[in-house]
Coordinates of C-alpha atoms and ligand atoms in Angstrom, one line a residue:
M146 CA 118.0 95.1 127.0
S147 CA 115.7 97.6 125.1
S148 CA 115.8 101.3 126.0
K149 CA 112.2 100.9 127.3
S150 CA 113.3 97.9 129.5
E151 CA 116.2 100.0 130.9
V152 CA 114.0 102.9 131.7
L153 CA 111.3 100.7 133.4
R154 CA 114.0 98.8 135.3
R155 CA 115.4 102.1 136.8
L156 CA 111.9 103.4 137.6
E157 CA 111.0 100.2 139.3
Q158 CA 114.4 100.1 141.2
A159 CA 113.9 103.6 142.5
K160 CA 110.1 103.4 143.0
G161 CA 108.8 106.4 145.0
E162 CA 111.9 108.5 144.2
S163 CA 112.6 110.8 141.2
I164 CA 115.2 110.1 138.6
S165 CA 116.3 112.8 136.2
G166 CA 115.6 112.5 132.6
E167 CA 119.3 113.0 132.0
D168 CA 120.2 110.1 134.1
L169 CA 117.7 107.9 132.5
A170 CA 118.8 109.0 129.1
K171 CA 122.4 108.2 130.0
S172 CA 121.7 104.7 131.3
A173 CA 119.5 103.7 128.3
G174 CA 121.9 105.4 125.8
I175 CA 119.2 107.5 124.2
S176 CA 118.1 111.2 124.1
R177 CA 115.9 112.9 126.8
T178 CA 113.3 113.3 124.1
A179 CA 113.3 109.5 123.6
V180 CA 113.1 109.1 127.3
W181 CA 110.0 111.3 127.4
K182 CA 108.4 109.2 124.7
I183 CA 109.1 106.0 126.6
I184 CA 107.5 107.5 129.7
Q185 CA 104.3 108.5 127.7
G186 CA 104.1 105.0 126.5
L187 CA 104.5 103.6 129.9
K188 CA 101.7 105.9 131.2
E189 CA 99.4 104.8 128.4
E190 CA 100.1 101.2 129.7
G191 CA 98.8 102.3 133.1
Y192 CA 102.0 103.2 135.1
A193 CA 101.5 106.1 137.4
I194 CA 104.6 108.2 136.6
S195 CA 104.8 111.8 137.8
A196 CA 107.2 114.4 136.2
V197 CA 108.5 116.9 138.7
T198 CA 110.4 120.0 137.3
N199 CA 114.0 119.9 138.1
K200 CA 113.7 116.4 139.7
G201 CA 112.7 114.1 137.0
Y202 CA 110.4 111.2 136.7
C203 CA 109.0 109.2 139.7
L204 CA 107.0 105.9 139.6
A205 CA 104.2 105.9 142.2
P206 CA 105.2 104.1 145.5
N207 CA 102.1 101.9 145.4
T208 CA 102.7 100.6 141.8
D209 CA 102.0 96.9 141.5
R210 CA 102.3 96.0 137.8
L211 CA 103.8 92.7 136.7
S212 CA 106.8 93.2 134.5
A213 CA 109.9 91.2 133.6
E214 CA 112.0 94.2 134.5
G215 CA 110.2 94.4 138.0
I216 CA 110.7 90.6 138.7
E217 CA 114.3 90.5 137.5
L218 CA 115.2 93.2 140.1
Y219 CA 114.8 90.4 142.7
L220 CA 116.5 87.7 140.9
P221 CA 120.1 86.8 140.1
E222 CA 121.5 88.0 136.7
S223 CA 121.5 84.4 135.3
M224 CA 117.7 84.6 135.1
A225 CA 117.7 87.6 132.8
G226 CA 115.8 87.0 129.6
K227 CA 114.0 84.0 131.1
I228 CA 110.9 85.9 132.4
H229 CA 108.1 86.6 130.0
V230 CA 105.2 88.8 131.1
Y231 CA 102.0 89.2 129.1
K232 CA 99.0 91.4 129.6
S233 CA 96.6 88.8 128.8
V234 CA 96.8 85.1 127.4
D235 CA 94.4 82.2 127.4
S236 CA 96.6 80.2 129.8
T237 CA 100.2 80.7 130.9
N238 CA 100.5 76.9 130.8
T239 CA 99.5 76.8 127.2
V240 CA 102.1 79.4 126.3
A241 CA 104.7 77.9 128.4
K242 CA 104.1 74.4 126.8
Q243 CA 104.5 76.0 123.3
M244 CA 107.7 77.7 124.4
A245 CA 109.0 74.3 125.9
L246 CA 108.2 72.6 122.4
E247 CA 110.2 75.2 120.8
G248 CA 113.2 74.6 123.2
A249 CA 112.8 77.1 126.0
A250 CA 115.4 76.5 128.7
H251 CA 114.9 75.1 132.2
G252 CA 113.6 77.9 134.5
T253 CA 111.9 79.8 131.7
A254 CA 108.9 81.6 133.3
V255 CA 105.7 82.9 131.8
L256 CA 103.3 85.3 133.6
A257 CA 100.2 87.2 132.8
E258 CA 98.1 89.9 134.4
T259 CA 95.0 88.0 133.3
Q260 CA 94.2 84.7 131.9
T261 CA 91.0 84.3 129.6
A262 CA 90.9 80.5 129.9
G263 CA 93.0 79.8 133.0
K264 CA 93.2 75.9 133.6
G265 CA 92.6 74.2 136.8
R266 CA 93.1 70.5 137.7
L267 CA 90.6 67.9 136.3
G268 CA 89.4 70.1 133.5
R269 CA 88.2 72.9 135.7
R270 CA 88.6 76.7 135.1
F271 CA 90.9 78.8 137.2
F272 CA 89.5 82.3 137.8
S273 CA 92.2 84.6 136.9
P274 CA 91.0 88.3 137.0
E275 CA 93.2 91.3 135.9
Q276 CA 95.9 92.5 138.3
S277 CA 94.6 90.3 141.1
G278 CA 97.0 87.4 141.1
V279 CA 100.3 85.8 140.1
Y280 CA 99.6 83.4 137.3
L281 CA 102.9 81.7 136.6
S282 CA 103.9 78.8 134.5
M283 CA 107.5 77.5 134.5
V284 CA 109.2 75.2 132.0
L285 CA 111.3 72.7 134.0
R286 CA 113.7 70.2 132.5
P287 CA 114.9 68.5 135.7
K288 CA 117.2 65.4 135.6
L289 CA 114.7 63.1 137.5
T290 CA 113.6 59.6 137.2
A291 CA 109.9 59.2 136.3
Q292 CA 109.2 58.2 139.9
E293 CA 110.9 61.4 141.2
A294 CA 109.1 63.7 138.6
L295 CA 105.8 62.7 140.4
L296 CA 107.0 64.8 143.3
I297 CA 107.3 68.1 141.4
T298 CA 103.9 69.2 142.4
T299 CA 104.5 68.2 146.1
A300 CA 107.8 70.2 146.1
A301 CA 106.0 73.1 144.3
S302 CA 103.5 73.4 147.1
V303 CA 106.3 73.8 149.7
A304 CA 107.9 76.4 147.3
V305 CA 104.7 78.3 147.2
C306 CA 104.2 78.2 151.0
R307 CA 107.7 79.4 151.5
A308 CA 107.4 82.2 149.0
I309 CA 104.1 83.5 150.5
Q310 CA 105.6 83.3 154.0
I311 CA 108.9 85.2 153.0
V312 CA 107.0 88.0 151.2
T313 CA 103.9 88.4 153.3
G314 CA 104.8 86.9 156.7
Q315 CA 101.7 84.7 156.7
S316 CA 102.1 81.0 157.1
P317 CA 100.1 78.9 154.6
Q318 CA 99.1 75.2 154.8
I319 CA 98.8 72.5 152.2
K320 CA 95.7 70.4 151.5
W321 CA 97.0 67.2 149.9
V322 CA 98.0 67.0 147.2
N323 CA 98.9 70.6 146.3
D324 CA 96.2 73.2 147.2
V325 CA 97.4 76.0 149.4
Y326 CA 95.4 77.5 152.1
L327 CA 95.4 80.4 154.5
G328 CA 92.8 79.6 157.2
D329 CA 89.9 77.8 155.5
R330 CA 90.4 79.5 152.1
K331 CA 92.3 78.2 149.1
V332 CA 94.7 80.9 147.9
C333 CA 96.7 79.0 145.4
G334 CA 96.2 76.0 143.0
I335 CA 98.9 74.2 141.1
L336 CA 98.6 72.3 137.7
T337 CA 101.5 70.4 136.4
E338 CA 101.5 69.2 132.7
A339 CA 103.9 67.0 130.9
V340 CA 105.2 68.1 127.5
S341 CA 106.1 64.9 125.5
N342 CA 107.9 64.3 122.2
F343 CA 105.4 63.2 119.5
E344 CA 108.0 60.9 117.8
N345 CA 109.0 58.8 120.9
G346 CA 106.4 59.6 123.5
E347 CA 109.0 60.6 126.1
I348 CA 108.5 63.3 128.5
E349 CA 110.8 66.3 127.4
S350 CA 109.8 68.8 129.9
I351 CA 107.2 69.7 132.6
V352 CA 105.2 72.8 132.8
L353 CA 104.5 73.8 136.3
G354 CA 101.5 76.2 136.6
I355 CA 101.0 78.2 139.8
G356 CA 98.0 80.5 140.4
I357 CA 98.0 82.6 143.6
N358 CA 95.2 85.0 144.4
F359 CA 97.0 88.1 145.7
H360 CA 94.2 90.6 146.2
W361 CA 90.8 90.7 144.4
K362 CA 90.2 93.7 142.1
E363 CA 86.7 92.5 141.2
P364 CA 84.0 90.6 142.9
L365 CA 84.4 86.7 143.0
P366 CA 81.9 84.7 141.1
N367 CA 79.2 83.2 143.5
E368 CA 80.5 79.7 143.4
L369 CA 83.9 80.8 144.6
Q370 CA 82.8 83.1 147.5
Q371 CA 82.8 80.3 150.2
K372 CA 86.0 78.7 149.0
A373 CA 88.6 81.0 147.5
G374 CA 90.6 83.5 149.4
A375 CA 93.4 85.9 148.6
L376 CA 96.5 86.7 150.4
F377 CA 95.2 90.2 151.2
E378 CA 91.6 90.6 151.8
G379 CA 92.0 94.3 152.9
E380 CA 94.7 96.8 151.7
V381 CA 98.0 95.4 150.4
P382 CA 100.7 96.8 152.7
L383 CA 102.9 99.3 150.9
G384 CA 106.1 97.6 149.6
I385 CA 104.7 94.3 148.9
T386 CA 104.2 93.5 145.3
R387 CA 103.3 90.8 142.9
N388 CA 106.6 91.2 141.2
Q389 CA 108.4 90.5 144.5
L390 CA 106.2 87.4 145.1
A391 CA 106.7 86.1 141.4
A392 CA 110.5 86.5 141.9
E393 CA 110.4 84.6 145.3
L394 CA 108.2 81.9 143.8
I395 CA 110.6 81.3 140.8
R396 CA 113.5 81.3 143.3
Q397 CA 111.9 78.7 145.6
V398 CA 110.8 76.4 142.7
E399 CA 114.3 76.4 141.4
I400 CA 115.6 75.5 145.0
L401 CA 113.0 72.8 145.8
T402 CA 113.1 71.0 142.4
E403 CA 116.8 70.4 143.1
Q404 CA 115.9 68.8 146.4
I405 CA 113.7 66.3 144.9
P406 CA 116.1 63.4 144.8
S407 CA 116.9 63.8 148.5
R408 CA 113.2 64.4 149.4
A409 CA 114.5 67.2 151.9
F410 CA 111.4 69.2 151.5
L411 CA 109.0 66.4 152.5
Q412 CA 109.4 67.2 156.3
E413 CA 108.2 70.7 155.7
Y414 CA 105.3 69.4 153.5
R415 CA 104.2 67.3 156.4
E416 CA 104.5 70.1 158.9
R417 CA 102.3 72.3 156.7
S418 CA 99.8 69.6 156.0
L419 CA 96.1 70.6 156.7
V420 CA 95.0 66.9 156.5
L421 CA 97.4 64.8 158.7
G422 CA 95.7 63.5 161.8
K423 CA 92.2 64.5 160.4
R424 CA 89.3 62.4 159.4
I425 CA 89.0 63.1 155.6
E426 CA 86.6 62.1 152.8
I427 CA 88.5 60.6 149.7
H428 CA 87.2 61.1 146.2
N429 CA 89.0 59.3 143.6
F430 CA 86.4 59.3 140.8
H431 CA 86.5 55.6 140.2
Q432 CA 84.4 54.7 143.3
E433 CA 82.2 56.0 145.8
P434 CA 83.8 58.7 148.3
Y435 CA 84.9 57.0 151.5
F436 CA 86.2 58.1 155.0
A437 CA 89.6 57.5 156.4
I438 CA 92.1 59.0 158.9
A439 CA 95.1 60.9 157.1
E440 CA 98.1 59.4 158.9
G441 CA 101.1 60.2 156.8
I442 CA 103.0 61.4 153.6
H443 CA 104.7 58.6 151.8
E444 CA 108.2 59.2 150.4
N445 CA 106.7 59.3 146.9
G446 CA 104.1 62.1 147.9
G447 CA 101.2 59.7 148.3
L448 CA 98.9 60.2 151.2
I449 CA 98.8 57.3 153.7
V450 CA 95.4 56.8 155.2
R451 CA 93.9 54.3 157.8
L452 CA 90.6 53.0 156.5
E453 CA 87.6 52.3 158.8
D454 CA 88.4 48.6 158.8
G455 CA 91.9 49.4 160.4
S456 CA 94.0 48.8 157.3
L457 CA 96.5 51.2 155.8
Q458 CA 96.3 52.5 152.2
T459 CA 98.5 54.9 150.2
I460 CA 96.5 57.1 147.7
Q461 CA 98.4 58.7 144.9
S462 CA 95.6 60.6 143.1
G463 CA 92.1 62.0 143.7
E464 CA 91.0 64.7 146.1
V465 CA 90.4 64.8 149.7
S466 CA 88.0 66.9 151.7
I467 CA 88.0 67.8 155.4
R468 CA 84.8 68.6 157.2
G469 CA 84.1 72.3 156.3
I470 CA 86.9 72.7 153.9
F471 CA 86.5 71.5 150.3
C472 CA 87.2 73.9 147.5
H473 CA 86.2 71.8 144.5
E474 CA 82.8 70.4 144.0
Ligands
LIG786 C1 93.7 74.1 140.5 O1 93.7 74.5 141.5 O2 92.8 73.3 140.0 C2 95.0 74.4 139.7 C3 95.0 75.8 139.3 C4 96.3 76.2 138.5 C5 96.1 77.6 138.0 C6 97.4 78.0 137.4 S1 97.4 79.8 136.9 C7 99.0 79.7 136.0 C8 98.8 78.4 135.2 N1 98.1 78.6 134.1 C9 96.9 78.0 133.9 O3 96.1 78.0 133.0 N2 96.7 77.2 135.1 C10 97.9 77.4 135.9

């Protein structure tokens, strides 16, 4: 770990409390002057650090900046070195895909404070303003059959709900297939991309991209105002941070991808479903939208619907809308 990482790790760990320059110097194995220089650098990056005579350095208690050091505090040591946080990238999925091609290990996580070209499903853009969300992409190399791999997004939506619930106490729901809602607002979208080997066409790894709106720091574009929401519309309670949420997300994704062969998460997916039992409109791009009643979630993640003629159908792709809730148009 670099000296800068060690200083930041100690400050994040003791957030709101002072640590002496001597103490920091000792744990980073550097001089007090070198600590001072690192602190100046962190302040230039935007960290609010106060220096109190005879007490030392203190990171402001309401600090909420994404960092690998801040995320790793909440994760087991085995994850050390697998978290990569950037200030700005075009898309964390694109960066993670490149890392996957270069051999990144299962569980490698890429995060950014902002994305200049965040990608949504079906070629759409994902609004990713600075310091407002958790934009995370994970490289997954699960040992799954092709059929099981289709359940990654289904499992990921349960992972997102659990992480949000554990960190914020709010109980999100899922609109098939993988949009996460609080009330009638979409607060998270998921985009899974396969990374295949050019030579043999086989899927080598999967990049799982998760975008959670945490707290808006800038006004939403008009077209999102009626559809998108954030975990916190007012003040973010002190002590809840994006680092904490990112760590919980990574932990839950790891847990739930392990459960794919047993389908153990499907019951929770059903319980969190926004569509089951409702009349929905199905848009599958190859035909005119049509109405049906959402009756169940198939073992392979498909949505079982009852058509107006009484017959049952399982849909695997497309989008559904419920009256009053449809976030993509
Ligand atoms: C959707 O709702 O259409 C899916 C949105 C997925 C957004 C996330 S943010 C992190 C990762 N990087 C991207 O460019 N997209 C995903």
